Amino acid sequence: MTDREHEVAAYADATSLVARVADFVATSLDEGVPVVTISRPALRHAVDALLVTRAVDVARARRDGALTTLDADESMARFLVDGRPDPGLFASFVASVVPTGGPGVSAFGEMVAMLWERGEVAAALELESLWNGVIARHPVRLLCAYPGSVLAEAELGDVARMCGLHDHVSLAGQLPGSSGAPADGDAVRSSVYLPVPAAVSSVRGFVRDALAGWGLDHLVSDAVLITSELATNAVTHASSPFRTSLVRTGDVVRVSVEDGSRTWPRYHRAEPGDQDGRGMAIVSVLSRRTGCDSTVGGKVAWAELSA
């Protein structure tokens, strides 16, 4: 297990989160690494129950000091001042959990997600940054988790900043790809996707559902391929969370992928033996028009198809 790492996992539902945290705890205990979890009671009880089914002696781990479980609300009360984390109080809190000069620990925290759920996004990001300071000074492997439903309608820039504060981004369960299929409207916007390869498959489902809702099934094949290429560019080259939109105007459907990077997609001249480098060429061939525009926080790449 990595000695110092800050990982974030977006989860689809409570069951996915419980399984992810239980795996994290069990793996750490198997490797002889002490574990601290800071969560709400419901999650703590569910994780304990799952660990027991996996033959983990939870009671003994607590008695031996290998497993420490703290309440998230009670923990935050120790260092939040007017709803924001106080650096000095947070340092004192951490010292009680990760003593200076002590052994490495694995920690799971639900506090940042709780702050985000309450609309305290700035406080959540500040707390993530304070944890990075802890990891720089102590051997800590920290796992944070956010519900996909909370990130779905979040500002893209906020999600990008959250991802940037972590060493590794992952998914726990398959997240939904759409914030709602189109009915009579001419526009539909997806949830925010995290920059992980699995997000591209979710994009394909979102595009298929949107076009089917408009009765434009004949566009699905080309639109799915175009969106996949634009989304892959956001994940692979921009390393940014992104949001996909489809807008229907008369006989034109515009597919857009917005991300938090200011680096525009480029056309490459791929050689016959190259495995990649053809993405934007494919988009150009399949589209009647394509382009890229700057946004306040990054860019939006788009392509238009004839309906």
PDB file of C-alpha atoms in Angstrom:
ATOM      1  CA  MET A   1       0.000   0.000   0.000  1.00  0.00           C
ATOM      2  CA  THR A   2       1.260   3.491  -0.865  1.00  0.00           C
ATOM      3  CA  ASP A   3       2.570   5.332   2.217  1.00  0.00           C
ATOM      4  CA  ARG A   4       1.344   8.764   1.129  1.00  0.00           C
ATOM      5  CA  GLU A   5      -1.667   9.139  -1.133  1.00  0.00           C
ATOM      6  CA  HIS A   6      -4.821  11.188  -1.306  1.00  0.00           C
ATOM      7  CA  GLU A   7      -7.535   9.385  -3.255  1.00  0.00           C
ATOM      8  CA  VAL A   8     -11.098  10.380  -4.008  1.00  0.00           C
ATOM      9  CA  ALA A   9     -13.877   8.016  -5.054  1.00  0.00           C
ATOM     10  CA  ALA A  10     -17.250   9.115  -6.417  1.00  0.00           C
ATOM     11  CA  TYR A  11     -19.939   6.600  -5.533  1.00  0.00           C
ATOM     12  CA  ALA A  12     -23.251   5.750  -7.110  1.00  0.00           C
ATOM     13  CA  ASP A  13     -25.159   4.633  -4.013  1.00  0.00           C
ATOM     14  CA  ALA A  14     -24.729   3.693  -0.351  1.00  0.00           C
ATOM     15  CA  THR A  15     -24.042   0.053  -1.166  1.00  0.00           C
ATOM     16  CA  SER A  16     -21.140   1.006  -3.437  1.00  0.00           C
ATOM     17  CA  LEU A  17     -19.668   3.281  -0.770  1.00  0.00           C
ATOM     18  CA  VAL A  18     -19.934   0.647   1.960  1.00  0.00           C
ATOM     19  CA  ALA A  19     -18.149  -1.917  -0.235  1.00  0.00           C
ATOM     20  CA  ARG A  20     -15.387   0.551  -1.155  1.00  0.00           C
ATOM     21  CA  VAL A  21     -14.721   1.570   2.448  1.00  0.00           C
ATOM     22  CA  ALA A  22     -14.833  -2.029   3.675  1.00  0.00           C
ATOM     23  CA  ASP A  23     -12.247  -3.015   1.043  1.00  0.00           C
ATOM     24  CA  PHE A  24     -10.059  -0.081   2.104  1.00  0.00           C
ATOM     25  CA  VAL A  25     -10.245  -1.017   5.796  1.00  0.00           C
ATOM     26  CA  ALA A  26      -9.763  -4.758   5.280  1.00  0.00           C
ATOM     27  CA  THR A  27      -6.763  -4.303   2.963  1.00  0.00           C
ATOM     28  CA  SER A  28      -5.071  -1.940   5.410  1.00  0.00           C
ATOM     29  CA  LEU A  29      -5.615  -4.252   8.372  1.00  0.00           C
ATOM     30  CA  ASP A  30      -4.307  -7.224   6.375  1.00  0.00           C
ATOM     31  CA  GLU A  31      -1.123  -5.249   5.709  1.00  0.00           C
ATOM     32  CA  GLY A  32      -0.746  -4.311   9.359  1.00  0.00           C
ATOM     33  CA  VAL A  33      -1.538  -0.634   8.767  1.00  0.00           C
ATOM     34  CA  PRO A  34      -3.675   1.080  11.451  1.00  0.00           C
ATOM     35  CA  VAL A  35      -6.950   2.507  10.164  1.00  0.00           C
ATOM     36  CA  VAL A  36      -8.961   5.579  11.158  1.00  0.00           C
ATOM     37  CA  THR A  37     -12.454   6.146   9.757  1.00  0.00           C
ATOM     38  CA  ILE A  38     -14.366   9.414  10.223  1.00  0.00           C
ATOM     39  CA  SER A  39     -17.935   8.893   9.102  1.00  0.00           C
ATOM     40  CA  ARG A  40     -21.611   9.090   9.930  1.00  0.00           C
ATOM     41  CA  PRO A  41     -23.035   6.352  12.192  1.00  0.00           C
ATOM     42  CA  ALA A  42     -25.073   4.730   9.412  1.00  0.00           C
ATOM     43  CA  LEU A  43     -22.012   4.209   7.246  1.00  0.00           C
ATOM     44  CA  ARG A  44     -19.891   3.032  10.165  1.00  0.00           C
ATOM     45  CA  HIS A  45     -22.453   0.387  11.164  1.00  0.00           C
ATOM     46  CA  ALA A  46     -22.876  -0.811   7.557  1.00  0.00           C
ATOM     47  CA  VAL A  47     -19.095  -1.119   7.053  1.00  0.00           C
ATOM     48  CA  ASP A  48     -18.740  -3.020  10.350  1.00  0.00           C
ATOM     49  CA  ALA A  49     -21.437  -5.466   9.287  1.00  0.00           C
ATOM     50  CA  LEU A  50     -19.813  -6.098   5.911  1.00  0.00           C
ATOM     51  CA  LEU A  51     -16.373  -6.556   7.488  1.00  0.00           C
ATOM     52  CA  VAL A  52     -17.807  -9.185   9.837  1.00  0.00           C
ATOM     53  CA  THR A  53     -19.146 -11.164   6.870  1.00  0.00           C
ATOM     54  CA  ARG A  54     -15.588 -11.097   5.499  1.00  0.00           C
ATOM     55  CA  ALA A  55     -14.242 -12.636   8.703  1.00  0.00           C
ATOM     56  CA  VAL A  56     -12.678  -9.400   9.976  1.00  0.00           C
ATOM     57  CA  ASP A  57     -12.731  -9.284  13.791  1.00  0.00           C
ATOM     58  CA  VAL A  58     -13.864  -5.662  14.092  1.00  0.00           C
ATOM     59  CA  ALA A  59     -14.195  -5.694  17.887  1.00  0.00           C
ATOM     60  CA  ARG A  60     -10.690  -7.043  18.345  1.00  0.00           C
ATOM     61  CA  ALA A  61      -9.255  -4.523  15.856  1.00  0.00           C
ATOM     62  CA  ARG A  62     -10.774  -1.721  17.930  1.00  0.00           C
ATOM     63  CA  ARG A  63      -9.496  -3.178  21.209  1.00  0.00           C
ATOM     64  CA  ASP A  64      -5.981  -3.524  19.790  1.00  0.00           C
ATOM     65  CA  GLY A  65      -6.005   0.030  18.445  1.00  0.00           C
ATOM     66  CA  ALA A  66      -5.735  -1.170  14.855  1.00  0.00           C
ATOM     67  CA  LEU A  67      -9.110   0.369  13.994  1.00  0.00           C
ATOM     68  CA  THR A  68     -10.315   3.741  15.248  1.00  0.00           C
ATOM     69  CA  THR A  69     -13.790   4.918  14.277  1.00  0.00           C
ATOM     70  CA  LEU A  70     -14.780   8.551  14.825  1.00  0.00           C
ATOM     71  CA  ASP A  71     -18.062  10.353  14.286  1.00  0.00           C
ATOM     72  CA  ALA A  72     -17.835  12.865  11.444  1.00  0.00           C
ATOM     73  CA  ASP A  73     -20.054  15.558  12.986  1.00  0.00           C
ATOM     74  CA  GLU A  74     -18.292  15.353  16.350  1.00  0.00           C
ATOM     75  CA  SER A  75     -14.901  15.489  14.625  1.00  0.00           C
ATOM     76  CA  MET A  76     -15.782  18.557  12.555  1.00  0.00           C
ATOM     77  CA  ALA A  77     -17.073  20.324  15.661  1.00  0.00           C
ATOM     78  CA  ARG A  78     -13.496  20.232  16.952  1.00  0.00           C
ATOM     79  CA  PHE A  79     -12.033  22.360  14.147  1.00  0.00           C
ATOM     80  CA  LEU A  80     -14.783  24.208  12.258  1.00  0.00           C
ATOM     81  CA  VAL A  81     -15.124  27.907  13.065  1.00  0.00           C
ATOM     82  CA  ASP A  82     -18.094  29.691  11.462  1.00  0.00           C
ATOM     83  CA  GLY A  83     -18.415  26.750   9.081  1.00  0.00           C
ATOM     84  CA  ARG A  84     -14.805  26.844   7.848  1.00  0.00           C
ATOM     85  CA  PRO A  85     -11.881  24.651   8.976  1.00  0.00           C
ATOM     86  CA  ASP A  86      -9.483  26.461  11.292  1.00  0.00           C
ATOM     87  CA  PRO A  87      -5.894  25.376  10.435  1.00  0.00           C
ATOM     88  CA  GLY A  88      -4.684  25.432  14.043  1.00  0.00           C
ATOM     89  CA  LEU A  89      -7.644  23.502  15.424  1.00  0.00           C
ATOM     90  CA  PHE A  90      -7.414  21.052  12.546  1.00  0.00           C
ATOM     91  CA  ALA A  91      -3.729  20.471  13.297  1.00  0.00           C
ATOM     92  CA  SER A  92      -4.640  19.657  16.904  1.00  0.00           C
ATOM     93  CA  PHE A  93      -7.348  17.269  15.727  1.00  0.00           C
ATOM     94  CA  VAL A  94      -4.972  15.500  13.361  1.00  0.00           C
ATOM     95  CA  ALA A  95      -2.308  15.229  16.081  1.00  0.00           C
ATOM     96  CA  SER A  96      -4.760  13.183  18.127  1.00  0.00           C
ATOM     97  CA  VAL A  97      -5.347  10.841  15.199  1.00  0.00           C
ATOM     98  CA  VAL A  98      -1.920  10.797  13.523  1.00  0.00           C
ATOM     99  CA  PRO A  99       0.708  11.491  16.221  1.00  0.00           C
ATOM    100  CA  THR A 100       3.939  13.115  15.052  1.00  0.00           C
ATOM    101  CA  GLY A 101       6.615  10.478  14.507  1.00  0.00           C
ATOM    102  CA  GLY A 102       4.053   7.700  14.688  1.00  0.00           C
ATOM    103  CA  PRO A 103       3.548   4.887  12.200  1.00  0.00           C
ATOM    104  CA  GLY A 104       1.741   5.354   8.932  1.00  0.00           C
ATOM    105  CA  VAL A 105      -2.041   5.152   8.923  1.00  0.00           C
ATOM    106  CA  SER A 106      -4.864   4.637   6.467  1.00  0.00           C
ATOM    107  CA  ALA A 107      -7.734   7.079   6.898  1.00  0.00           C
ATOM    108  CA  PHE A 108     -11.182   7.341   5.397  1.00  0.00           C
ATOM    109  CA  GLY A 109     -13.098  10.588   5.776  1.00  0.00           C
ATOM    110  CA  GLU A 110     -16.698  11.493   5.020  1.00  0.00           C
ATOM    111  CA  MET A 111     -16.384  15.059   6.298  1.00  0.00           C
ATOM    112  CA  VAL A 112     -15.603  16.753   2.977  1.00  0.00           C
ATOM    113  CA  ALA A 113     -18.630  15.141   1.344  1.00  0.00           C
ATOM    114  CA  MET A 114     -20.857  16.282   4.206  1.00  0.00           C
ATOM    115  CA  LEU A 115     -19.653  19.858   3.827  1.00  0.00           C
ATOM    116  CA  TRP A 116     -20.248  19.721   0.048  1.00  0.00           C
ATOM    117  CA  GLU A 117     -23.747  18.304   0.581  1.00  0.00           C
ATOM    118  CA  ARG A 118     -24.528  21.262   2.849  1.00  0.00           C
ATOM    119  CA  GLY A 119     -23.456  23.682   0.135  1.00  0.00           C
ATOM    120  CA  GLU A 120     -20.179  24.519   1.909  1.00  0.00           C
ATOM    121  CA  VAL A 121     -18.064  23.802  -1.169  1.00  0.00           C
ATOM    122  CA  ALA A 122     -15.316  26.280  -0.278  1.00  0.00           C
ATOM    123  CA  ALA A 123     -14.990  24.725   3.188  1.00  0.00           C
ATOM    124  CA  ALA A 124     -14.797  21.238   1.674  1.00  0.00           C
ATOM    125  CA  LEU A 125     -11.989  22.305  -0.669  1.00  0.00           C
ATOM    126  CA  GLU A 126     -10.141  24.011   2.178  1.00  0.00           C
ATOM    127  CA  LEU A 127     -10.363  20.819   4.226  1.00  0.00           C
ATOM    128  CA  GLU A 128      -9.042  18.758   1.304  1.00  0.00           C
ATOM    129  CA  SER A 129      -6.086  21.145   1.065  1.00  0.00           C
ATOM    130  CA  LEU A 130      -5.398  20.892   4.806  1.00  0.00           C
ATOM    131  CA  TRP A 131      -5.338  17.092   4.502  1.00  0.00           C
ATOM    132  CA  ASN A 132      -2.711  17.447   1.762  1.00  0.00           C
ATOM    133  CA  GLY A 133      -0.572  19.332   4.236  1.00  0.00           C
ATOM    134  CA  VAL A 134      -0.937  16.445   6.678  1.00  0.00           C
ATOM    135  CA  ILE A 135       0.044  13.906   4.029  1.00  0.00           C
ATOM    136  CA  ALA A 136       3.142  15.957   3.178  1.00  0.00           C
ATOM    137  CA  ARG A 137       4.290  15.672   6.803  1.00  0.00           C
ATOM    138  CA  HIS A 138       3.100  12.182   7.772  1.00  0.00           C
ATOM    139  CA  PRO A 139       2.772   8.799   6.020  1.00  0.00           C
ATOM    140  CA  VAL A 140      -0.981   8.837   5.509  1.00  0.00           C
ATOM    141  CA  ARG A 141      -3.070   7.152   2.848  1.00  0.00           C
ATOM    142  CA  LEU A 142      -6.361   9.066   2.761  1.00  0.00           C
ATOM    143  CA  LEU A 143      -9.547   8.048   0.983  1.00  0.00           C
ATOM    144  CA  CYS A 144     -12.340  10.596   0.494  1.00  0.00           C
ATOM    145  CA  ALA A 145     -15.694   9.849  -1.119  1.00  0.00           C
ATOM    146  CA  TYR A 146     -18.363  12.038  -2.707  1.00  0.00           C
ATOM    147  CA  PRO A 147     -21.854  10.945  -3.814  1.00  0.00           C
ATOM    148  CA  GLY A 148     -22.267  11.198  -7.553  1.00  0.00           C
ATOM    149  CA  SER A 149     -25.643  12.882  -7.044  1.00  0.00           C
ATOM    150  CA  VAL A 150     -23.911  15.820  -5.326  1.00  0.00           C
ATOM    151  CA  LEU A 151     -21.269  16.216  -8.029  1.00  0.00           C
ATOM    152  CA  ALA A 152     -23.823  15.843 -10.833  1.00  0.00           C
ATOM    153  CA  GLU A 153     -25.070  19.432 -10.668  1.00  0.00           C
ATOM    154  CA  ALA A 154     -21.935  20.984  -9.175  1.00  0.00           C
ATOM    155  CA  GLU A 155     -19.988  23.729 -10.907  1.00  0.00           C
ATOM    156  CA  LEU A 156     -17.460  22.159 -13.258  1.00  0.00           C
ATOM    157  CA  GLY A 157     -14.694  24.393 -11.901  1.00  0.00           C
ATOM    158  CA  ASP A 158     -15.379  23.268  -8.336  1.00  0.00           C
ATOM    159  CA  VAL A 159     -15.195  19.608  -9.325  1.00  0.00           C
ATOM    160  CA  ALA A 160     -11.979  20.285 -11.247  1.00  0.00           C
ATOM    161  CA  ARG A 161     -10.448  21.897  -8.166  1.00  0.00           C
ATOM    162  CA  MET A 162     -11.556  18.963  -6.040  1.00  0.00           C
ATOM    163  CA  CYS A 163      -9.972  16.459  -8.438  1.00  0.00           C
ATOM    164  CA  GLY A 164      -6.792  18.543  -8.558  1.00  0.00           C
ATOM    165  CA  LEU A 165      -6.401  18.199  -4.794  1.00  0.00           C
ATOM    166  CA  HIS A 166      -6.158  14.408  -5.073  1.00  0.00           C
ATOM    167  CA  ASP A 167      -3.454  12.067  -6.323  1.00  0.00           C
ATOM    168  CA  HIS A 168      -5.929   9.543  -7.702  1.00  0.00           C
ATOM    169  CA  VAL A 169      -9.556   9.719  -8.855  1.00  0.00           C
ATOM    170  CA  SER A 170     -11.775   6.624  -8.988  1.00  0.00           C
ATOM    171  CA  LEU A 171     -15.380   5.446  -9.135  1.00  0.00           C
ATOM    172  CA  ALA A 172     -17.233   3.218  -6.702  1.00  0.00           C
ATOM    173  CA  GLY A 173     -20.030   1.734  -8.761  1.00  0.00           C
ATOM    174  CA  GLN A 174     -21.269   2.980 -12.110  1.00  0.00           C
ATOM    175  CA  LEU A 175     -22.459   6.559 -11.903  1.00  0.00           C
ATOM    176  CA  PRO A 176     -25.500   7.772 -13.873  1.00  0.00           C
ATOM    177  CA  GLY A 177     -24.675   9.729 -16.976  1.00  0.00           C
ATOM    178  CA  SER A 178     -27.645  12.042 -17.374  1.00  0.00           C
ATOM    179  CA  SER A 179     -29.441  14.576 -15.278  1.00  0.00           C
ATOM    180  CA  GLY A 180     -32.626  13.701 -17.111  1.00  0.00           C
ATOM    181  CA  ALA A 181     -33.636  12.475 -20.578  1.00  0.00           C
ATOM    182  CA  PRO A 182     -35.173  15.088 -22.882  1.00  0.00           C
ATOM    183  CA  ALA A 183     -38.930  15.147 -23.155  1.00  0.00           C
ATOM    184  CA  ASP A 184     -40.279  18.053 -25.164  1.00  0.00           C
ATOM    185  CA  GLY A 185     -37.197  20.242 -24.678  1.00  0.00           C
ATOM    186  CA  ASP A 186     -34.501  20.857 -27.258  1.00  0.00           C
ATOM    187  CA  ALA A 187     -31.528  20.640 -24.906  1.00  0.00           C
ATOM    188  CA  VAL A 188     -30.222  18.149 -22.389  1.00  0.00           C
ATOM    189  CA  ARG A 189     -27.155  18.343 -20.161  1.00  0.00           C
ATOM    190  CA  SER A 190     -25.317  15.461 -18.570  1.00  0.00           C
ATOM    191  CA  SER A 191     -23.998  15.127 -15.078  1.00  0.00           C
ATOM    192  CA  VAL A 192     -20.380  16.027 -14.375  1.00  0.00           C
ATOM    193  CA  TYR A 193     -18.083  13.124 -15.199  1.00  0.00           C
ATOM    194  CA  LEU A 194     -14.831  12.517 -13.382  1.00  0.00           C
ATOM    195  CA  PRO A 195     -11.668  12.108 -15.499  1.00  0.00           C
ATOM    196  CA  VAL A 196     -11.608   8.312 -15.493  1.00  0.00           C
ATOM    197  CA  PRO A 197     -11.827   5.980 -18.526  1.00  0.00           C
ATOM    198  CA  ALA A 198     -15.118   4.481 -17.291  1.00  0.00           C
ATOM    199  CA  ALA A 199     -16.752   7.882 -17.777  1.00  0.00           C
ATOM    200  CA  VAL A 200     -16.577   7.495 -21.554  1.00  0.00           C
ATOM    201  CA  SER A 201     -18.942   4.519 -21.518  1.00  0.00           C
ATOM    202  CA  SER A 202     -21.398   6.538 -19.418  1.00  0.00           C
ATOM    203  CA  VAL A 203     -21.247   9.298 -22.033  1.00  0.00           C
ATOM    204  CA  ARG A 204     -22.247   6.842 -24.739  1.00  0.00           C
ATOM    205  CA  GLY A 205     -25.335   5.826 -22.777  1.00  0.00           C
ATOM    206  CA  PHE A 206     -26.273   9.449 -22.161  1.00  0.00           C
ATOM    207  CA  VAL A 207     -26.067  10.294 -25.880  1.00  0.00           C
ATOM    208  CA  ARG A 208     -28.062   7.207 -26.911  1.00  0.00           C
ATOM    209  CA  ASP A 209     -30.830   8.012 -24.430  1.00  0.00           C
ATOM    210  CA  ALA A 210     -30.991  11.679 -25.417  1.00  0.00           C
ATOM    211  CA  LEU A 211     -31.246  11.020 -29.154  1.00  0.00           C
ATOM    212  CA  ALA A 212     -33.759   8.227 -28.659  1.00  0.00           C
ATOM    213  CA  GLY A 213     -35.889  10.644 -26.655  1.00  0.00           C
ATOM    214  CA  TRP A 214     -35.907  12.968 -29.646  1.00  0.00           C
ATOM    215  CA  GLY A 215     -36.661  10.172 -32.113  1.00  0.00           C
ATOM    216  CA  LEU A 216     -33.246  10.621 -33.774  1.00  0.00           C
ATOM    217  CA  ASP A 217     -32.016   7.048 -33.557  1.00  0.00           C
ATOM    218  CA  HIS A 218     -30.373   7.333 -36.994  1.00  0.00           C
ATOM    219  CA  LEU A 219     -27.823   9.761 -35.483  1.00  0.00           C
ATOM    220  CA  VAL A 220     -26.852   7.528 -32.574  1.00  0.00           C
ATOM    221  CA  SER A 221     -23.913   5.739 -34.190  1.00  0.00           C
ATOM    222  CA  ASP A 222     -22.100   8.878 -35.387  1.00  0.00           C
ATOM    223  CA  ALA A 223     -23.016  10.961 -32.327  1.00  0.00           C
ATOM    224  CA  VAL A 224     -21.808   8.289 -29.908  1.00  0.00           C
ATOM    225  CA  LEU A 225     -18.483   7.998 -31.721  1.00  0.00           C
ATOM    226  CA  ILE A 226     -18.022  11.777 -31.848  1.00  0.00           C
ATOM    227  CA  THR A 227     -18.851  12.233 -28.182  1.00  0.00           C
ATOM    228  CA  SER A 228     -16.601   9.339 -27.203  1.00  0.00           C
ATOM    229  CA  GLU A 229     -13.666  11.002 -28.943  1.00  0.00           C
ATOM    230  CA  LEU A 230     -14.332  14.393 -27.353  1.00  0.00           C
ATOM    231  CA  ALA A 231     -14.796  12.814 -23.926  1.00  0.00           C
ATOM    232  CA  THR A 232     -11.642  10.738 -24.304  1.00  0.00           C
ATOM    233  CA  ASN A 233      -9.753  13.932 -25.091  1.00  0.00           C
ATOM    234  CA  ALA A 234     -11.016  15.465 -21.825  1.00  0.00           C
ATOM    235  CA  VAL A 235      -9.991  12.397 -19.819  1.00  0.00           C
ATOM    236  CA  THR A 236      -6.679  11.579 -21.502  1.00  0.00           C
ATOM    237  CA  HIS A 237      -5.267  14.943 -22.518  1.00  0.00           C
ATOM    238  CA  ALA A 238      -7.066  17.481 -20.321  1.00  0.00           C
ATOM    239  CA  SER A 239      -7.214  15.226 -17.228  1.00  0.00           C
ATOM    240  CA  SER A 240     -10.296  17.207 -16.307  1.00  0.00           C
ATOM    241  CA  PRO A 241     -13.830  16.474 -15.178  1.00  0.00           C
ATOM    242  CA  PHE A 242     -16.266  17.301 -17.948  1.00  0.00           C
ATOM    243  CA  ARG A 243     -19.920  17.760 -18.833  1.00  0.00           C
ATOM    244  CA  THR A 244     -21.656  16.777 -22.067  1.00  0.00           C
ATOM    245  CA  SER A 245     -24.569  18.634 -23.659  1.00  0.00           C
ATOM    246  CA  LEU A 246     -26.811  18.021 -26.651  1.00  0.00           C
ATOM    247  CA  VAL A 247     -28.819  20.834 -28.247  1.00  0.00           C
ATOM    248  CA  ARG A 248     -31.292  20.430 -31.105  1.00  0.00           C
ATOM    249  CA  THR A 249     -31.938  23.485 -33.298  1.00  0.00           C
ATOM    250  CA  GLY A 250     -34.007  22.902 -36.402  1.00  0.00           C
ATOM    251  CA  ASP A 251     -32.237  20.240 -38.450  1.00  0.00           C
ATOM    252  CA  VAL A 252     -28.973  20.460 -36.467  1.00  0.00           C
ATOM    253  CA  VAL A 253     -27.877  18.633 -33.323  1.00  0.00           C
ATOM    254  CA  ARG A 254     -24.844  20.030 -31.530  1.00  0.00           C
ATOM    255  CA  VAL A 255     -22.847  17.774 -29.210  1.00  0.00           C
ATOM    256  CA  SER A 256     -20.603  19.618 -26.733  1.00  0.00           C
ATOM    257  CA  VAL A 257     -18.041  18.479 -24.179  1.00  0.00           C
ATOM    258  CA  GLU A 258     -16.941  21.129 -21.678  1.00  0.00           C
ATOM    259  CA  ASP A 259     -13.876  20.610 -19.497  1.00  0.00           C
ATOM    260  CA  GLY A 260     -11.611  22.626 -17.227  1.00  0.00           C
ATOM    261  CA  SER A 261      -8.524  22.702 -19.447  1.00  0.00           C
ATOM    262  CA  ARG A 262      -7.492  25.544 -21.726  1.00  0.00           C
ATOM    263  CA  THR A 263      -5.540  23.205 -24.007  1.00  0.00           C
ATOM    264  CA  TRP A 264      -7.511  22.845 -27.231  1.00  0.00           C
ATOM    265  CA  PRO A 265      -7.787  19.504 -29.024  1.00  0.00           C
ATOM    266  CA  ARG A 266      -5.338  19.117 -31.887  1.00  0.00           C
ATOM    267  CA  TYR A 267      -5.374  17.279 -35.157  1.00  0.00           C
ATOM    268  CA  HIS A 268      -2.575  14.754 -35.507  1.00  0.00           C
ATOM    269  CA  ARG A 269      -1.256  13.040 -38.588  1.00  0.00           C
ATOM    270  CA  ALA A 270      -1.388   9.402 -37.485  1.00  0.00           C
ATOM    271  CA  GLU A 271       0.866   6.879 -39.170  1.00  0.00           C
ATOM    272  CA  PRO A 272      -0.586   3.511 -40.290  1.00  0.00           C
ATOM    273  CA  GLY A 273       0.835   1.682 -37.278  1.00  0.00           C
ATOM    274  CA  ASP A 274      -0.193   4.268 -34.648  1.00  0.00           C
ATOM    275  CA  GLN A 275      -2.731   3.135 -32.060  1.00  0.00           C
ATOM    276  CA  ASP A 276      -4.195   6.598 -31.518  1.00  0.00           C
ATOM    277  CA  GLY A 277      -4.024  10.155 -32.854  1.00  0.00           C
ATOM    278  CA  ARG A 278      -7.063   9.922 -35.142  1.00  0.00           C
ATOM    279  CA  GLY A 279      -9.723  11.194 -32.754  1.00  0.00           C
ATOM    280  CA  MET A 280     -10.237  14.737 -34.013  1.00  0.00           C
ATOM    281  CA  ALA A 281      -9.950  13.589 -37.635  1.00  0.00           C
ATOM    282  CA  ILE A 282     -12.827  11.179 -36.997  1.00  0.00           C
ATOM    283  CA  VAL A 283     -14.874  13.966 -35.416  1.00  0.00           C
ATOM    284  CA  SER A 284     -14.249  16.203 -38.433  1.00  0.00           C
ATOM    285  CA  VAL A 285     -15.246  13.540 -40.956  1.00  0.00           C
ATOM    286  CA  LEU A 286     -18.488  12.646 -39.173  1.00  0.00           C
ATOM    287  CA  SER A 287     -19.583  16.233 -38.472  1.00  0.00           C
ATOM    288  CA  ARG A 288     -20.992  18.940 -40.700  1.00  0.00           C
ATOM    289  CA  ARG A 289     -19.129  21.478 -38.554  1.00  0.00           C
ATOM    290  CA  THR A 290     -16.847  21.292 -35.511  1.00  0.00           C
ATOM    291  CA  GLY A 291     -14.968  23.713 -33.292  1.00  0.00           C
ATOM    292  CA  CYS A 292     -13.773  24.702 -29.859  1.00  0.00           C
ATOM    293  CA  ASP A 293     -14.608  27.790 -27.762  1.00  0.00           C
ATOM    294  CA  SER A 294     -13.027  29.199 -24.635  1.00  0.00           C
ATOM    295  CA  THR A 295     -15.044  29.370 -21.425  1.00  0.00           C
ATOM    296  CA  VAL A 296     -14.386  31.142 -18.129  1.00  0.00           C
ATOM    297  CA  GLY A 297     -12.945  27.973 -16.619  1.00  0.00           C
ATOM    298  CA  GLY A 298     -11.607  26.111 -19.639  1.00  0.00           C
ATOM    299  CA  LYS A 299     -13.080  25.223 -23.028  1.00  0.00           C
ATOM    300  CA  VAL A 300     -15.957  23.525 -24.783  1.00  0.00           C
ATOM    301  CA  ALA A 301     -15.328  21.328 -27.838  1.00  0.00           C
ATOM    302  CA  TRP A 302     -18.339  20.802 -30.078  1.00  0.00           C
ATOM    303  CA  ALA A 303     -19.533  19.121 -33.246  1.00  0.00           C
ATOM    304  CA  GLU A 304     -22.737  19.481 -35.258  1.00  0.00           C
ATOM    305  CA  LEU A 305     -24.671  16.773 -37.097  1.00  0.00           C
ATOM    306  CA  SER A 306     -27.512  17.095 -39.558  1.00  0.00           C
ATOM    307  CA  ALA A 307     -30.735  15.752 -38.093  1.00  0.00           C
TER     308      ALA A 307
END
